[in-house]
Tab-separated table of C-alpha atoms in Angstrom:
chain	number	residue	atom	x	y	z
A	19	UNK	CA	5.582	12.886	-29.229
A	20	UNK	CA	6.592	9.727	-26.715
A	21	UNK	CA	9.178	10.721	-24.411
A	22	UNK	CA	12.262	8.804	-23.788
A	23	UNK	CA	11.177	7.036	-20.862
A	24	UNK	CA	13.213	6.402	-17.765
A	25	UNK	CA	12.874	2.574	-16.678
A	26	UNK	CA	14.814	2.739	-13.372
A	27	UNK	CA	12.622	5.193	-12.103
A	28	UNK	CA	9.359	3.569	-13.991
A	29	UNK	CA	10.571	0.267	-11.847
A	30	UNK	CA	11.567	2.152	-8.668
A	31	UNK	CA	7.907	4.005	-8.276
A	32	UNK	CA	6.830	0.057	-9.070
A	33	UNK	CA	8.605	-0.975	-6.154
A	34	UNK	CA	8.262	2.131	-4.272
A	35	UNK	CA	4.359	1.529	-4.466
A	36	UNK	CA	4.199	-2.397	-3.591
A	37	UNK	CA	6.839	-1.377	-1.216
A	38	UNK	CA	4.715	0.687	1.039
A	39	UNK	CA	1.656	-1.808	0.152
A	40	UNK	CA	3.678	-4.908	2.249
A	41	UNK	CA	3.774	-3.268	5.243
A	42	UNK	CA	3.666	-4.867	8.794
A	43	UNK	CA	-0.412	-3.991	8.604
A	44	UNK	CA	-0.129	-6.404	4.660
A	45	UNK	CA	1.325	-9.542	6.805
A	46	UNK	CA	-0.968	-8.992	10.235
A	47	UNK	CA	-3.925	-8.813	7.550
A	48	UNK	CA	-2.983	-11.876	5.461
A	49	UNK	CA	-2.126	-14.206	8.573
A	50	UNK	CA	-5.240	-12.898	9.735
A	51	UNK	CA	-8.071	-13.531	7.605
A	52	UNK	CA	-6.131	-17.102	6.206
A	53	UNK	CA	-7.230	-17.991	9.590
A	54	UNK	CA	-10.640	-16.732	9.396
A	55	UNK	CA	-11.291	-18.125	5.873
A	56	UNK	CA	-9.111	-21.005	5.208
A	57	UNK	CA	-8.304	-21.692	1.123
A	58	UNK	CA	-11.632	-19.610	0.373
A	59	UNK	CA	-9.338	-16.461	1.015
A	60	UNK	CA	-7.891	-17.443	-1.917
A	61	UNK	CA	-11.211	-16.032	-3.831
A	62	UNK	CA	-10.968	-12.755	-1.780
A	63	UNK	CA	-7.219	-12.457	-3.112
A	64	UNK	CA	-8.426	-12.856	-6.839
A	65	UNK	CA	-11.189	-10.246	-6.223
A	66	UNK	CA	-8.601	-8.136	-4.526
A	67	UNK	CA	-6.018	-8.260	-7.507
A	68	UNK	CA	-8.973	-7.397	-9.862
A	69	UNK	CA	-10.387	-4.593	-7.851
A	70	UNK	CA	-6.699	-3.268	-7.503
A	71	UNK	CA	-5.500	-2.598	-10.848
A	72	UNK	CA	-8.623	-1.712	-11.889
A	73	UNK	CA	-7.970	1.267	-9.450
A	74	UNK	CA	-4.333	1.566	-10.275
A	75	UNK	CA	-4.595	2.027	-14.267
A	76	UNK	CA	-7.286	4.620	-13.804
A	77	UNK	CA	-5.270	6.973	-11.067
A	78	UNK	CA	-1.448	6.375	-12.213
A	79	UNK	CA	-3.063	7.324	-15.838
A	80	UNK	CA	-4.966	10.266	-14.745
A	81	UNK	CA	-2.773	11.668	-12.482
A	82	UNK	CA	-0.032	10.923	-16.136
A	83	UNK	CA	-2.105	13.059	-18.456
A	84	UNK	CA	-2.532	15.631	-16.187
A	85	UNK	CA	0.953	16.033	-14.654
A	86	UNK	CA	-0.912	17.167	-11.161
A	87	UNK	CA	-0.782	15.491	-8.090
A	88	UNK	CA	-4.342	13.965	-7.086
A	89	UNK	CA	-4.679	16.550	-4.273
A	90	UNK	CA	-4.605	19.830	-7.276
A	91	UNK	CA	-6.503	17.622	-9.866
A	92	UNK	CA	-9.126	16.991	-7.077
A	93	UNK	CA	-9.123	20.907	-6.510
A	94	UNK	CA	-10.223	21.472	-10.251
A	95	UNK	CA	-12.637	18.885	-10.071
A	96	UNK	CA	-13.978	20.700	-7.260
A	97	UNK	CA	-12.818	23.679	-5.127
A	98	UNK	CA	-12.048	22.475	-1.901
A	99	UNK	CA	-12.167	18.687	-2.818
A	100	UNK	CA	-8.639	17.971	-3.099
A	101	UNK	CA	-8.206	19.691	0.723
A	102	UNK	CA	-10.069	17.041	1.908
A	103	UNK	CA	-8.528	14.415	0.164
A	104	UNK	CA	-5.456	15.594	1.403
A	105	UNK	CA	-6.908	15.422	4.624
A	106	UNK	CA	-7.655	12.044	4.593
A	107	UNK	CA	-4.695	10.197	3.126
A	108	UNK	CA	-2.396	12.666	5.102
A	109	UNK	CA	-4.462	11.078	8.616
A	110	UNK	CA	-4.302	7.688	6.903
A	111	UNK	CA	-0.759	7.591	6.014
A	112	UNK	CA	0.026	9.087	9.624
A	113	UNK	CA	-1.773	5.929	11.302
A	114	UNK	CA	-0.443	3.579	8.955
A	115	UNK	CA	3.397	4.696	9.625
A	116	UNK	CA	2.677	4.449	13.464
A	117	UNK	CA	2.029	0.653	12.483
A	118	UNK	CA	4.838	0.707	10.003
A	119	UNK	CA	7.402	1.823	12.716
A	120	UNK	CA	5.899	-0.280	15.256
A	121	UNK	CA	6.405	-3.032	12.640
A	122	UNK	CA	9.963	-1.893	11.797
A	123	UNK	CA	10.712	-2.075	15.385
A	124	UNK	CA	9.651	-5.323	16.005
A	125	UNK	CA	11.745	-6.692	13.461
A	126	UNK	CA	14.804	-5.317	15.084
A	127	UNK	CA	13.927	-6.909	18.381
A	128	UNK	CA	13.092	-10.199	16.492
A	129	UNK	CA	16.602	-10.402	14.818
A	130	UNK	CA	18.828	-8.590	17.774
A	131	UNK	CA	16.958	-8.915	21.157
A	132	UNK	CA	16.659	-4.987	21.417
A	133	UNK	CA	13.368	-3.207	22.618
A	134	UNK	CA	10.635	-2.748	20.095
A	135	UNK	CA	10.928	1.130	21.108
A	136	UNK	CA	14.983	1.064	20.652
A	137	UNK	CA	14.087	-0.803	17.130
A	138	UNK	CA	11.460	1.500	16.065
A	139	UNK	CA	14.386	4.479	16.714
A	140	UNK	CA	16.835	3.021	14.818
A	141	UNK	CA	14.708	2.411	11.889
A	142	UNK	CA	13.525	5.924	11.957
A	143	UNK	CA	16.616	6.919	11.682
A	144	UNK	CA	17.867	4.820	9.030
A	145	UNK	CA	14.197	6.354	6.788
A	146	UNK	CA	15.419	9.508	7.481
A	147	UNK	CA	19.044	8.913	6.077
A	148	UNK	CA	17.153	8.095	3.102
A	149	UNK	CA	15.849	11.790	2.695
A	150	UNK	CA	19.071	13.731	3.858
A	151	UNK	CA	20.931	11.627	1.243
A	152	UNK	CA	21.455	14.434	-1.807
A	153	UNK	CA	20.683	11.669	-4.624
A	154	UNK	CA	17.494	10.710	-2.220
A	155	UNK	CA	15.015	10.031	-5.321
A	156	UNK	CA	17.937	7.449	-6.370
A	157	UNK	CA	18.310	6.160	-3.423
A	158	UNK	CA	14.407	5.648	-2.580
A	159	UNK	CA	13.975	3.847	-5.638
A	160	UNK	CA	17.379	1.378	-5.188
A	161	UNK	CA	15.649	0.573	-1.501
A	162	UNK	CA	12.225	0.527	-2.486
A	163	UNK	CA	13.704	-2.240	-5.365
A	164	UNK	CA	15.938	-4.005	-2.734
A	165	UNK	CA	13.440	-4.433	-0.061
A	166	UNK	CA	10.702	-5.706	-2.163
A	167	UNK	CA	12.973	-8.477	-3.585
A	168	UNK	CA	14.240	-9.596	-0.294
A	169	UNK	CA	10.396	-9.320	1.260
A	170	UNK	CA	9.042	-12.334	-1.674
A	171	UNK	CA	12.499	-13.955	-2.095
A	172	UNK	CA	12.395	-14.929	1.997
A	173	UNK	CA	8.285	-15.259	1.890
A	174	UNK	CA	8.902	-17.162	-1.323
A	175	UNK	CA	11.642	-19.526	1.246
A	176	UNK	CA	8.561	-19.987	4.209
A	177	UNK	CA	5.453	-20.701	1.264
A	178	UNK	CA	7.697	-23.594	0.007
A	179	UNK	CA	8.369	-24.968	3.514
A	180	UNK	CA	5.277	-24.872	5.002
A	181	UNK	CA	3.931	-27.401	2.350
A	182	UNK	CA	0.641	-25.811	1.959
A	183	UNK	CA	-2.826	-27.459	-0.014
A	184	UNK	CA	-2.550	-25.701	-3.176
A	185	UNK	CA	-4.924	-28.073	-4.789
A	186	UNK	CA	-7.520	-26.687	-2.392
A	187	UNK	CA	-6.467	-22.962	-2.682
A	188	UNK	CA	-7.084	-23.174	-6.295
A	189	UNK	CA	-10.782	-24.806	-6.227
A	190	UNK	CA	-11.342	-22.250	-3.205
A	191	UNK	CA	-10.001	-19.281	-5.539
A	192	UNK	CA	-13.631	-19.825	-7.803
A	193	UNK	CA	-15.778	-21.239	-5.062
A	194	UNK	CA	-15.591	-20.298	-2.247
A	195	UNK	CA	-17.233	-21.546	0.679
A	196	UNK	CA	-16.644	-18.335	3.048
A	197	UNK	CA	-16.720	-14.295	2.296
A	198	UNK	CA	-16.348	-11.652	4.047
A	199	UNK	CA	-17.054	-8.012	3.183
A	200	UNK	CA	-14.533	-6.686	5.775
A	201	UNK	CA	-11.707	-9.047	4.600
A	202	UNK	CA	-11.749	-7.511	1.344
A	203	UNK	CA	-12.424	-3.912	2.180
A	204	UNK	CA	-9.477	-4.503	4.143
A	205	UNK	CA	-6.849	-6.548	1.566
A	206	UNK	CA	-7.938	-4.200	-1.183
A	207	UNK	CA	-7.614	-1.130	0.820
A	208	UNK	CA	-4.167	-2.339	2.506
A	209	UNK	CA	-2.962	-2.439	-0.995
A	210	UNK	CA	-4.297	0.286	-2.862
A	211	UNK	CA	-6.123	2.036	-0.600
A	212	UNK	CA	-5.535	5.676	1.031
A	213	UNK	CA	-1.528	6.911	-0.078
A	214	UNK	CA	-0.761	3.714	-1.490
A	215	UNK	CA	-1.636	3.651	-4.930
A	216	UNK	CA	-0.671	7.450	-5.626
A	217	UNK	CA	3.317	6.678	-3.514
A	218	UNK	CA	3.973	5.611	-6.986
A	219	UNK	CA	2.177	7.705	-9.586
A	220	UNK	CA	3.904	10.569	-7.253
A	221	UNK	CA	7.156	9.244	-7.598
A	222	UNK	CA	6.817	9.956	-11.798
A	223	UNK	CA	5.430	13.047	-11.357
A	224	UNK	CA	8.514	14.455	-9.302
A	225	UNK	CA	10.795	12.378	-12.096
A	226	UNK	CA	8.993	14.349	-14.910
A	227	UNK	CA	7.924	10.844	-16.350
A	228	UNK	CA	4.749	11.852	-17.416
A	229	UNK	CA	2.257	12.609	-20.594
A	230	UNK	CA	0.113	11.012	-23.083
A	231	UNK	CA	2.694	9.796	-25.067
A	232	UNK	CA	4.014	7.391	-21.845
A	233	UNK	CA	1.072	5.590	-20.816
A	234	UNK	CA	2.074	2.527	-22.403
A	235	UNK	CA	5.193	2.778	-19.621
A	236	UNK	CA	2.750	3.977	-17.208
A	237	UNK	CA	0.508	1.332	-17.481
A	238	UNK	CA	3.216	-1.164	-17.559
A	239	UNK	CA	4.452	0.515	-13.929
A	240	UNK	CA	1.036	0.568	-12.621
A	241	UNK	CA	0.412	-3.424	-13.576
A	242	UNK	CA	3.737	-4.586	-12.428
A	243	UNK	CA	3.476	-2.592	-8.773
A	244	UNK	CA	-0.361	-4.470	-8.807
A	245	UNK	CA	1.776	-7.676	-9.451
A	246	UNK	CA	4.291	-7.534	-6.931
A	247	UNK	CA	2.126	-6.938	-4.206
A	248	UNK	CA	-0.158	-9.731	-5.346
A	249	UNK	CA	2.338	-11.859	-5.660
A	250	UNK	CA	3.449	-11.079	-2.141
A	251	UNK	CA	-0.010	-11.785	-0.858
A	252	UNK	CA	-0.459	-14.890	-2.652
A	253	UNK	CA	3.111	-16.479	-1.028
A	254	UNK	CA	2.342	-14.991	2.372
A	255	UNK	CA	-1.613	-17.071	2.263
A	256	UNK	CA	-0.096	-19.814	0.828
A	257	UNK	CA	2.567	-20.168	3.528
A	258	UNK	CA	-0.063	-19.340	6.199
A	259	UNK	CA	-2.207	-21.887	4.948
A	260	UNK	CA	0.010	-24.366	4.847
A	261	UNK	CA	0.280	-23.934	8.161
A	262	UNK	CA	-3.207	-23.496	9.554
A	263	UNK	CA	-4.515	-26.463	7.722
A	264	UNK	CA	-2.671	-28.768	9.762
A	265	UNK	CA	-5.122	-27.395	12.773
A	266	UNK	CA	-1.856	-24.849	14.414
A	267	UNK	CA	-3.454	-21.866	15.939
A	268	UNK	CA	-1.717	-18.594	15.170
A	269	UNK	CA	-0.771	-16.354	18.210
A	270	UNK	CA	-4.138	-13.628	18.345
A	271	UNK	CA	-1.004	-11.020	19.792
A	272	UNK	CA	1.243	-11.570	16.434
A	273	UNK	CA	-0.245	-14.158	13.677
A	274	UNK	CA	2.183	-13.171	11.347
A	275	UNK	CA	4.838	-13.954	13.511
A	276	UNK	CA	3.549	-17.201	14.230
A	277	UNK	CA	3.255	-18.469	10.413
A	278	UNK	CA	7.010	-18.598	10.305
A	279	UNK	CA	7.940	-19.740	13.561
A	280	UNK	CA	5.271	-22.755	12.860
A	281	UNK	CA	6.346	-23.393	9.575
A	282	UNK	CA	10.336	-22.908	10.228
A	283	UNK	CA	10.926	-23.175	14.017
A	284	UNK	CA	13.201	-20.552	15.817
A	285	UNK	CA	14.821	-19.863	11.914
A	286	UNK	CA	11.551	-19.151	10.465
A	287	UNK	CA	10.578	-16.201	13.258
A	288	UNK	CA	13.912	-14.824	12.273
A	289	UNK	CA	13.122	-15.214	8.773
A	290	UNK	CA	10.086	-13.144	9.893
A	291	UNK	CA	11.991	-10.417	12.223
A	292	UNK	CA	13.931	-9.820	8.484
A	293	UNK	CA	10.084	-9.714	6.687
A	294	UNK	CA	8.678	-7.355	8.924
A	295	UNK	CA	11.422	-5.231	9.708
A	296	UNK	CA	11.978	-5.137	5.821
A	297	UNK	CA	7.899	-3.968	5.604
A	298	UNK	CA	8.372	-1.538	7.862
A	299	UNK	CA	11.023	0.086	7.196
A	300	UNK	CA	10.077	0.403	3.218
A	301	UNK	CA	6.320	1.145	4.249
A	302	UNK	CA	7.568	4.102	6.173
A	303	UNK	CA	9.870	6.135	3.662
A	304	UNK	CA	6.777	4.759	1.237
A	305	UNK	CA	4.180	6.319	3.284
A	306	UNK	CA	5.937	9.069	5.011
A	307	UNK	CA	6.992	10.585	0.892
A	308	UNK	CA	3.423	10.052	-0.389
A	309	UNK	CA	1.838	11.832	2.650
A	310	UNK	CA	3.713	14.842	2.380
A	311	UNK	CA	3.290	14.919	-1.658
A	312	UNK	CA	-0.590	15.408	-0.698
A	313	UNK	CA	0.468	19.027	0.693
A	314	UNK	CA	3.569	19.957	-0.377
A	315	UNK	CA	1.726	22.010	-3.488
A	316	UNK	CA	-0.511	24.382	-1.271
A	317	UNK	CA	1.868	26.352	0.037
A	318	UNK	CA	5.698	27.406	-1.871
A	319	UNK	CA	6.969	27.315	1.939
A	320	UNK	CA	6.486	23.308	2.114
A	321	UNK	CA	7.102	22.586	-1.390
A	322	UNK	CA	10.793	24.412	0.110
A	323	UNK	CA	11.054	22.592	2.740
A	324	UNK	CA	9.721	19.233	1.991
A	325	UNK	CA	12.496	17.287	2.761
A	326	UNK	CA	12.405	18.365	6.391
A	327	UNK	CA	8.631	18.093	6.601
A	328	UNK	CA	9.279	14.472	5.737
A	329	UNK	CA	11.583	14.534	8.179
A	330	UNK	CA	9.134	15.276	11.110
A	331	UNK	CA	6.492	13.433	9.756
A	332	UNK	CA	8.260	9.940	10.456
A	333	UNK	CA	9.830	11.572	13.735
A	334	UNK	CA	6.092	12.156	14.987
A	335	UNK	CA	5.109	8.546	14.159
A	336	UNK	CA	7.583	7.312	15.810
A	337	UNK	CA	7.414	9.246	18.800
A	338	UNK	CA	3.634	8.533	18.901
A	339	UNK	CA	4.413	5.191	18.594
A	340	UNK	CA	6.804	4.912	21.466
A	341	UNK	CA	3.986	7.238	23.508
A	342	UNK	CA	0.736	4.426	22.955
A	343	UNK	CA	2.578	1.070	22.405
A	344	UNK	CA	2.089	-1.549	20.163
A	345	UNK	CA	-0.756	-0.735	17.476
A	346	UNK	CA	-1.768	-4.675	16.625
A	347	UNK	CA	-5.279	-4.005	15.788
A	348	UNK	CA	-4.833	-0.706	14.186
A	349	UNK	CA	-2.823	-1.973	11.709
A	350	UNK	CA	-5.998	-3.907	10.677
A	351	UNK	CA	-8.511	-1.024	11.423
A	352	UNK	CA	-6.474	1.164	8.990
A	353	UNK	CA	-6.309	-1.369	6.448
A	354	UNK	CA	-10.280	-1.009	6.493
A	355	UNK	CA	-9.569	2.876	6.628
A	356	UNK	CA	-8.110	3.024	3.554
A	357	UNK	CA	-10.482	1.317	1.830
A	358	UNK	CA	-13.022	3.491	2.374
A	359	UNK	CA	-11.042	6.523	1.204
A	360	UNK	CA	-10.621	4.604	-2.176
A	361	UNK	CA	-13.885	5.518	-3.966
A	362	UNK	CA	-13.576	8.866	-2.970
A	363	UNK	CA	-9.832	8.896	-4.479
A	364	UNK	CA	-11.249	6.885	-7.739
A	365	UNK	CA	-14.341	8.731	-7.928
A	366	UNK	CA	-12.576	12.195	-7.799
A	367	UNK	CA	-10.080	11.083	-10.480
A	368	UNK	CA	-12.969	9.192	-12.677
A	369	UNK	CA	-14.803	12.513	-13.092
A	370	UNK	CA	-11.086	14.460	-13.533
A	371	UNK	CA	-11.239	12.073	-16.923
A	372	UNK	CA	-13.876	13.964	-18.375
A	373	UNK	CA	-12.387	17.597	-17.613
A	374	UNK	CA	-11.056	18.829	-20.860
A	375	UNK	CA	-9.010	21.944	-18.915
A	376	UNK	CA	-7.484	18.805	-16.378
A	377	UNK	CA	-6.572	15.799	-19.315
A	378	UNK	CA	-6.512	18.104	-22.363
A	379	UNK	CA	-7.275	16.218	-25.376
A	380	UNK	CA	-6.727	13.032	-23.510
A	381	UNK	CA	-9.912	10.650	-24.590
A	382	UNK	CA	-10.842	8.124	-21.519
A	383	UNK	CA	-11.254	4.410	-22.650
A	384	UNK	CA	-14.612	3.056	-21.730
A	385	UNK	CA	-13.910	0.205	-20.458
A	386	UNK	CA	-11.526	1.397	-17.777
A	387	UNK	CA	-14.023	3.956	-16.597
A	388	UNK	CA	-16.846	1.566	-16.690
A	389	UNK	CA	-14.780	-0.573	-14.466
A	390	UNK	CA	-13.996	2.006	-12.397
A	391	UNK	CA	-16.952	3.117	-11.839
A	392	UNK	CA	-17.564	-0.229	-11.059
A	393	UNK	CA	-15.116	-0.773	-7.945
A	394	UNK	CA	-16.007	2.680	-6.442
A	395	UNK	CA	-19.712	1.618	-6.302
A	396	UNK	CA	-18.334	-2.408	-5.513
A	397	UNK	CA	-16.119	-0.870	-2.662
A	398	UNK	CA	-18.924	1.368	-0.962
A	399	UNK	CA	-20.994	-1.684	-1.533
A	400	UNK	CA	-17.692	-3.599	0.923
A	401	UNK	CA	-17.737	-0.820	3.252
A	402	UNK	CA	-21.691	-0.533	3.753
A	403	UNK	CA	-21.349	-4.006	4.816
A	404	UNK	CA	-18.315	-3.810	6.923
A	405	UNK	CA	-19.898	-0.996	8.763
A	406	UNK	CA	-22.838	-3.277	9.268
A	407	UNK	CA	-20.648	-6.079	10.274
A	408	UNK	CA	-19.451	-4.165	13.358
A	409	UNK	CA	-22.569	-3.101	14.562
A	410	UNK	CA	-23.874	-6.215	14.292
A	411	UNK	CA	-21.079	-7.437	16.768
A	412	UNK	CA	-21.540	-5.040	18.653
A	413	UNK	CA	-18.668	-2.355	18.124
């Protein structure tokens, strides 16, 4: 029997997921690789999208059926497994919130003239109001909802500005005329890769919005957090391709930076102190929730206290990040991190769909696991050659 669903919180763990996806490391690695590839990063986008909710549907509905967490589901699948897992997303999420505060910080100094380090404090401190705040599942979701609209409404502003060859873009989205493994390794991995794509299927689970009977609204949630990230993506090439088609050079120390302040002058680089500090800040109560949810079932002691493990989780990435600096090129390392934890994370839950005592009488469509199946092998396939990549330069 079907539930009546909650849609605020079916929308919030939408946002909440494409939320922490369009973090500070989302518009380093867009700015990026529009530089690298011109329009034909337009085709690595579509491929990206694809590859993504391919991912999504088969996780958010697994992890549904089963009303587990990945990290217990994994543990049926295989003693041990989900410890690992856990282990993985818990380092991943760690590195990417270092990024995320450094990110958050930024945007503070962009906007108010502040250190990055006196920034990256304050918006720890406003994440962790989020958690001490008694209604804090409400209140996630009405920030994770808020900052996503204000993140593609102002990108939305700086795409239309910057006058960009869309003509191209679209030609370039079928054939393309450059590819790179690494670029999307890292775009699909920066989007649904390591925490990311479970923040949200997390955020039902702790609503008790789960079960057969609500996959429809599942896969509706899963889809539309896809889609909002995509569609941030697509307005954050277009803008940056507006502007690197006219032959500008983006700054190698902060490309993201420089797509606004080309395209908009001194207002569009505080357009972009808003952006990031509004990816930052979003990416870390994102990242810092989903990170803990990968441990907070081993042991009743941090289930207790997991609002204060939260707690020190984003007060240890931002102290860390105050400690080493300013993490430019990890933000695009981890990108590439996280999409190498993805197959293990789809493969886990592909074979969890075939467990009768983990999905019940829950009956697997083909097609989705054929896909699957398809973007675990397609996304070892991305990192075999990413791998190769940087030996072959020499790193």
């Amino acid at each position: 029997m079907r539930k009546k669903y909650n849609w605020s919180v079916l929308i919030g763990a939408a946002f909440l997921m494409a939320s922490s996806a369009i973090g500070p490391g989302f518009l380093t690695q867009t700015a990026v690789f529009t530089e690298q590839l011109g329009a034909s990063f337009a085709f690595v986008i579509l491929l990206s999208i694809l590859l993504d909710a391919v991912a999504q549907l088969n996780i958010w509905r697994i992890i549904a059926v089963a009303d587990k967490p990945a990290q217990d589901i994994s543990n049926q699948v295989f003693p041990g497994l989900g410890y690992f897992l856990s282990f993985l997303v818990f380092l991943g999420g760690l590195a990417f919130n270092i990024g995320n505060i450094a990110g958050a910080g930024l945007g503070l100094n962009v906007l108010f003239g502040i250190s990055v380090g006196q920034g990256a404090i304050i918006s720890a401190i406003l994440a962790i109001g989020i958690f001490l705040y008694k209604e804090a599942g409400k209140a996630m979701d009405l920030f994770a909802k808020t900052m996503g609209l204000l993140k593609i409404g102002l990108a939305l502003f700086i795409a239309y500005i910057s006058n960009p060859p869309l003509a191209e873009a679209a030609i370039r989205s079928v054939n393309p005329t450059q590819f790179s493994f690494t670029a999307v390794l890292t775009i699909v991995g920066g989007t649904v890769g390591g925490y990311i794509t479970f923040s949200g299927a997390h955020r039902l689970l702790d609503a008790r919005q789960t079960g057969i009977g609500n996959l429809p609204a599942v896969n509706r949630g899963a889809l539309s957090a896809i889609g909002l990230a995509s569609i941030m993506r697509l307005l954050l090439f277009i803008a940056a391709l507006g502007v690197v088609s006219t032959g500008a050079k983006l700054d190698p120390a902060n490309p993201a930076a420089s797509v606004f302040q080309l395209a908009s002058g001194q207002f569009g680089y505080k357009i972009f102190g808003l952006v990031i500090w509004a990816a930052g800040i979003s990416s870390v109560v994102g990242s810092a929730y989903t990170s803990i949810s990968f441990i907070k079932s081993f042991h009743p002691l941090i289930l207790k206290h997991n609002k204060e493990i939260i707690i020190i989780f984003i007060l240890i990435s931002c102290s860390i990040f105050i400690w080493i600096g300013k993490p430019v090129k990890i933000l695009l390392a981890v990108g590439a991190l996280n999409g190498l934890i993805l197959p293990i994370a789809l493969g886990v839950m592909l074979l969890a769909a075939y467990r009768t005592k983990i999905i019940s009488t829950y009956k697997q469509p083909l097609w989705l696991t054929i896909t699957g199946a398809s973007v675990v092998l397609i996304m070892i396939w991305m990192g075999y050659g990413t791998i190769m990549d940087m030996i072959n330069k020499g790193f």
